[in-house]
Amino acid sequence: MLKTETPAQNHAQLDQYPTVDLVNVFADDQINAVGAVRAAAPHIAAAVEAALPRMEGGGRLIYAGAGTSGRLGVLDSVELYPTFSWPHERAVALLAGGASAMYVAVEGAEDDAQQGAADVRSVNVGKDDVVLLIAASGATPYVLGALREARAAGALTIGFANNADAPVAAEAEIGIILDTGSEVISGSTRLKAGTSQKIALNTFSSALMVRLNKVYGNLMVDFKATNAKLVRRAVRLTIFATGADEAAARAMLEQCGFHVKVAIVALSKNVSVEQAKALLESARGSVRRALGA
């Protein structure tokens, strides 16, 4: 039996626990998700390094999964644009059962390997793309179909699973095993298995964006200020990075469309917006290199 399906022996009387104990058991078990990701860190790092040249070459991140795993892939994909200005068309999520499965479970969709392959073909996966295959069991037919089609197309494949020797990890070019063991509620991989997937995907994509110069120091400097909260954030980050006062920071941001990267370089180097953009372009988007630091 898969570890993720094995009943947890230490919680056989779960339904009789006092509510406060019930809550503590669920919370405490999540700690194992962090441990599983830490154990997989070398493989996640290898995935980042392998994905980097493909992203620099114009490739896309493509997520494929079913159920909870697929929804977590969707979540990671949609968060990349507001956080890092990563283009929508370069973060594609394939979910068994289609877009409606984000809200309502589509029974049986995960069992269709042919549909997984068809979905990969439908987005014209190519050699510059990186396909992330996510499955707690590691053997979901939809995900395996997507994996095999992606490999045939020459894409880099990265498999995430929560069971050792999982086909999704074994058949992908880079396999990431998140060994979270049995769940407090037997087989409910929306618990710590899902948490570990969320952490691993977040870690992978965030580290990749750092390598793509979307971050300066530990500051989020490449986002779209599309609402009042983000405008305030842009001003704060510009002040923090440059030491400029609020009026100067806001004035420069208004000149460059609230692009924090450009404002930092322009204020720090005392150059025009156009000159700052040119410096960033020559530095491949790195604020640090544009500043000569």
Coordinates of C-alpha atoms in Angstrom, one line a residue:
M1 CA 0.0 0.0 0.0
L2 CA 1.2 3.5 -0.8
K3 CA 2.4 5.4 2.3
T4 CA -0.1 8.2 1.5
E5 CA -2.9 5.6 1.7
T6 CA -1.7 3.8 4.8
P7 CA -3.8 4.5 8.0
A8 CA -1.9 6.4 10.6
Q9 CA -1.7 4.0 13.5
N10 CA -1.2 6.7 16.2
H11 CA -4.6 8.3 15.5
A12 CA -7.0 5.3 15.2
Q13 CA -9.4 7.0 17.6
L14 CA -9.4 10.4 15.8
D15 CA -13.1 10.7 15.8
Q16 CA -13.2 10.6 19.6
Y17 CA -10.6 13.3 20.2
P18 CA -11.7 16.5 22.0
T19 CA -11.9 19.3 19.5
V20 CA -8.8 21.2 20.7
D21 CA -6.8 17.9 20.5
L22 CA -8.2 17.3 17.0
V23 CA -7.1 20.7 15.9
N24 CA -3.6 20.3 17.4
V25 CA -3.1 16.9 15.7
F26 CA -3.9 18.4 12.3
A27 CA -1.7 21.4 12.9
D28 CA 1.2 19.4 14.3
D29 CA 1.2 16.9 11.4
Q30 CA 1.9 19.7 9.0
I31 CA 5.4 20.0 10.4
N32 CA 6.2 16.8 8.4
A33 CA 5.4 18.7 5.2
V34 CA 8.3 21.1 5.9
G35 CA 10.6 18.2 6.7
A36 CA 9.7 16.4 3.4
V37 CA 10.5 19.5 1.4
R38 CA 13.8 20.1 3.2
A39 CA 14.8 16.5 2.5
A40 CA 14.1 17.1 -1.2
A41 CA 15.9 20.4 -1.4
P42 CA 18.9 19.1 -3.5
H43 CA 16.4 17.8 -6.2
I44 CA 14.4 21.0 -6.1
A45 CA 17.7 23.0 -6.6
A46 CA 18.6 20.8 -9.5
A47 CA 15.2 21.4 -11.0
V48 CA 15.7 25.2 -10.7
E49 CA 19.1 25.0 -12.4
A50 CA 17.8 22.8 -15.2
A51 CA 14.8 25.1 -15.8
L52 CA 16.7 28.4 -15.8
P53 CA 18.3 28.2 -19.3
R54 CA 14.9 27.2 -20.8
M55 CA 13.2 30.2 -19.2
E56 CA 16.0 32.4 -20.4
G57 CA 15.4 31.0 -23.8
G58 CA 11.8 32.0 -23.8
G59 CA 10.2 28.8 -22.5
R60 CA 7.1 28.4 -20.4
L61 CA 6.3 26.8 -17.1
I62 CA 3.5 24.2 -17.7
Y63 CA 1.8 22.6 -14.7
A64 CA -0.1 19.3 -15.0
G65 CA -2.1 17.6 -12.2
A66 CA -5.5 16.3 -11.1
G67 CA -7.6 17.1 -8.0
T68 CA -5.8 18.8 -5.2
S69 CA -2.4 18.5 -6.9
G70 CA -3.7 20.0 -10.1
R71 CA -5.4 22.9 -8.2
L72 CA -2.1 23.6 -6.4
G73 CA -0.4 23.8 -9.8
V74 CA -3.1 26.3 -11.0
L75 CA -2.5 28.4 -7.9
D76 CA 1.3 28.5 -8.4
S77 CA 0.9 29.4 -12.0
V78 CA -1.5 32.3 -11.5
E79 CA 0.5 33.8 -8.6
L80 CA 3.6 34.4 -10.8
Y81 CA 2.2 37.4 -12.7
P82 CA 1.2 39.6 -9.8
T83 CA 4.3 38.6 -7.8
F84 CA 7.0 38.7 -10.5
S85 CA 5.3 40.1 -13.7
W86 CA 5.8 36.7 -15.2
P87 CA 3.7 36.7 -18.4
H88 CA 0.4 34.9 -18.2
E89 CA 1.1 33.0 -21.4
R90 CA 4.3 31.6 -20.0
A91 CA 2.6 30.0 -17.0
V92 CA 0.1 27.4 -18.2
A93 CA -1.9 25.1 -16.0
L94 CA -3.4 21.9 -17.2
L95 CA -6.0 20.4 -14.8
A96 CA -7.7 17.0 -15.3
G97 CA -11.3 17.7 -16.1
G98 CA -10.6 21.2 -17.4
A99 CA -11.0 24.6 -15.9
S100 CA -14.3 23.7 -14.2
A101 CA -12.5 21.1 -12.1
M102 CA -10.9 24.0 -10.2
Y103 CA -14.3 24.4 -8.4
V104 CA -16.1 21.1 -8.8
A105 CA -14.5 17.7 -8.7
V106 CA -14.7 15.9 -12.1
E107 CA -14.9 12.2 -11.2
G108 CA -12.8 9.9 -13.3
A109 CA -10.9 12.7 -15.1
E110 CA -7.7 11.7 -13.3
D111 CA -7.9 8.2 -14.8
D112 CA -7.6 9.4 -18.4
A113 CA -4.0 9.2 -19.6
Q114 CA -4.9 9.9 -23.2
Q115 CA -6.5 13.2 -22.1
G116 CA -3.4 14.2 -20.2
A117 CA -1.4 13.6 -23.4
A118 CA -4.0 15.5 -25.5
D119 CA -3.9 18.5 -23.1
V120 CA -0.1 18.7 -23.5
R121 CA -0.4 18.6 -27.3
S122 CA -3.1 21.3 -27.1
V123 CA -0.7 23.9 -25.7
N124 CA 2.1 22.9 -28.2
V125 CA 4.7 21.9 -25.6
G126 CA 8.2 22.2 -27.0
K127 CA 11.8 21.8 -26.1
D128 CA 12.1 25.2 -24.3
D129 CA 9.3 24.4 -22.0
V130 CA 9.4 23.0 -18.4
V131 CA 6.5 20.8 -17.5
L132 CA 5.8 20.2 -13.8
L133 CA 3.9 17.0 -13.2
I134 CA 2.2 16.8 -9.7
A135 CA 0.6 13.7 -8.2
A136 CA 0.5 12.7 -4.5
S137 CA 0.3 9.0 -5.4
G138 CA 2.8 9.5 -8.2
A139 CA 0.8 7.2 -10.5
T140 CA -2.1 9.3 -11.6
P141 CA -2.9 8.2 -15.2
Y142 CA -3.7 11.8 -16.4
V143 CA -0.4 13.0 -15.1
L144 CA 1.6 10.1 -16.6
G145 CA 0.0 10.7 -20.0
A146 CA 1.0 14.4 -19.8
L147 CA 4.5 13.4 -18.7
R148 CA 5.1 11.0 -21.5
E149 CA 3.8 13.4 -24.1
A150 CA 5.9 16.2 -22.7
R151 CA 9.1 14.1 -22.8
A152 CA 8.3 13.1 -26.4
A153 CA 8.1 16.8 -27.3
G154 CA 11.5 17.4 -25.8
A155 CA 10.4 19.5 -22.8
L156 CA 12.2 19.3 -19.4
T157 CA 10.0 17.3 -17.1
I158 CA 9.9 17.6 -13.3
G159 CA 7.8 15.1 -11.4
F160 CA 6.5 15.8 -7.8
A161 CA 5.2 12.8 -5.8
N162 CA 4.6 11.9 -2.2
N163 CA 5.5 8.2 -2.5
A164 CA 8.9 6.6 -3.0
D165 CA 9.5 4.9 -6.4
A166 CA 6.5 6.8 -7.9
P167 CA 6.4 6.6 -11.7
V168 CA 5.9 10.3 -12.0
A169 CA 9.2 10.9 -10.3
A170 CA 11.0 8.0 -11.9
E171 CA 10.0 8.8 -15.5
A172 CA 10.6 12.5 -15.3
E173 CA 14.0 13.9 -16.0
I174 CA 14.1 15.2 -12.4
G175 CA 12.0 13.5 -9.8
I176 CA 11.2 15.1 -6.5
I177 CA 9.9 12.8 -3.8
L178 CA 8.1 14.6 -0.9
D179 CA 7.9 11.7 1.6
T180 CA 5.1 12.9 4.0
G181 CA 4.0 9.4 5.0
S182 CA 0.5 8.5 6.1
E183 CA -2.2 11.1 6.7
V184 CA -4.1 11.8 9.9
I185 CA -7.2 11.0 7.9
S186 CA -6.2 8.0 5.8
G187 CA -5.7 8.8 2.2
S188 CA -6.6 12.5 2.4
T189 CA -3.7 13.9 0.6
R190 CA -5.2 17.4 0.7
L191 CA -3.6 17.4 4.2
K192 CA 0.2 17.4 4.6
A193 CA 0.9 15.8 1.2
G194 CA -0.9 18.8 -0.4
T195 CA 0.9 21.2 2.0
S196 CA 4.3 19.8 0.9
Q197 CA 3.4 20.2 -2.7
K198 CA 2.4 23.8 -2.1
I199 CA 5.7 24.5 -0.4
A200 CA 7.7 22.7 -3.0
L201 CA 6.1 24.4 -6.0
N202 CA 6.3 27.8 -4.2
T203 CA 10.0 27.2 -3.4
F204 CA 10.8 26.0 -7.0
S205 CA 9.1 28.9 -8.8
S206 CA 10.3 31.6 -6.3
A207 CA 13.9 30.4 -6.5
L208 CA 13.6 30.3 -10.3
M209 CA 12.3 33.9 -10.3
V210 CA 15.2 35.0 -8.1
R211 CA 17.6 33.5 -10.6
L212 CA 15.7 35.3 -13.4
N213 CA 16.5 38.7 -11.6
K214 CA 13.0 39.3 -10.5
V215 CA 14.3 40.1 -7.0
Y216 CA 16.9 42.7 -5.7
G217 CA 18.4 41.6 -2.4
N218 CA 15.3 40.1 -0.9
L219 CA 13.0 42.8 -2.3
M220 CA 10.1 42.1 -4.7
V221 CA 11.0 44.6 -7.4
D222 CA 9.4 43.3 -10.5
F223 CA 5.6 43.3 -9.9
K224 CA 2.7 45.3 -11.4
A225 CA 1.2 47.9 -9.1
T226 CA -2.3 47.3 -10.2
N227 CA -4.2 48.5 -7.0
A228 CA -3.8 50.9 -4.2
K229 CA -2.1 48.4 -1.9
L230 CA 0.5 47.5 -4.5
V231 CA 1.2 51.2 -5.3
R232 CA 1.9 51.7 -1.6
R233 CA 4.2 48.7 -1.6
A234 CA 6.1 50.0 -4.7
V235 CA 6.7 53.3 -2.9
R236 CA 7.9 51.6 0.3
L237 CA 10.2 49.3 -1.6
T238 CA 11.7 52.1 -3.6
I239 CA 12.3 54.2 -0.4
F240 CA 13.9 51.2 1.3
A241 CA 16.2 50.3 -1.7
T242 CA 17.3 53.9 -2.4
G243 CA 17.0 56.0 0.7
A244 CA 14.9 58.5 -1.2
D245 CA 12.1 60.3 0.5
E246 CA 8.5 59.5 -0.2
A247 CA 7.9 62.4 -2.6
A248 CA 11.0 61.6 -4.7
A249 CA 10.2 57.9 -4.8
R250 CA 6.6 58.4 -5.8
A251 CA 7.5 61.0 -8.5
M252 CA 10.0 58.6 -10.1
L253 CA 7.6 55.7 -9.9
E254 CA 5.0 57.8 -11.7
Q255 CA 7.5 58.6 -14.4
C256 CA 8.2 54.9 -15.0
G257 CA 4.7 53.4 -14.6
F258 CA 5.4 52.3 -11.1
H259 CA 8.1 49.8 -12.2
V260 CA 10.1 49.5 -9.0
K261 CA 13.2 48.1 -10.8
V262 CA 13.5 51.2 -13.0
A263 CA 12.8 53.6 -10.2
I264 CA 15.6 52.1 -8.0
V265 CA 18.1 52.3 -10.8
A266 CA 17.1 55.8 -11.9
L267 CA 17.2 57.2 -8.3
S268 CA 20.4 55.4 -7.3
K269 CA 22.3 56.3 -10.4
N270 CA 20.7 59.7 -10.8
V271 CA 19.8 59.0 -14.4
S272 CA 16.6 59.3 -16.5
V273 CA 14.0 56.6 -16.8
E274 CA 15.1 55.8 -20.3
Q275 CA 18.7 55.5 -19.2
A276 CA 17.7 53.3 -16.2
K277 CA 15.8 51.0 -18.6
A278 CA 18.8 50.7 -20.9
L279 CA 21.0 49.8 -17.9
L280 CA 18.6 47.1 -16.8
E281 CA 18.3 45.7 -20.3
S282 CA 22.1 45.5 -20.6
A283 CA 22.2 43.8 -17.2
R284 CA 19.5 41.3 -18.3
G285 CA 17.1 42.7 -15.7
S286 CA 19.5 42.5 -12.7
V287 CA 19.2 45.6 -10.5
R288 CA 22.4 44.7 -8.8
R289 CA 24.4 44.5 -12.0
A290 CA 22.7 47.7 -13.4
L291 CA 23.9 49.5 -10.3
G292 CA 27.4 48.1 -10.7
A293 CA 27.2 46.4 -7.3

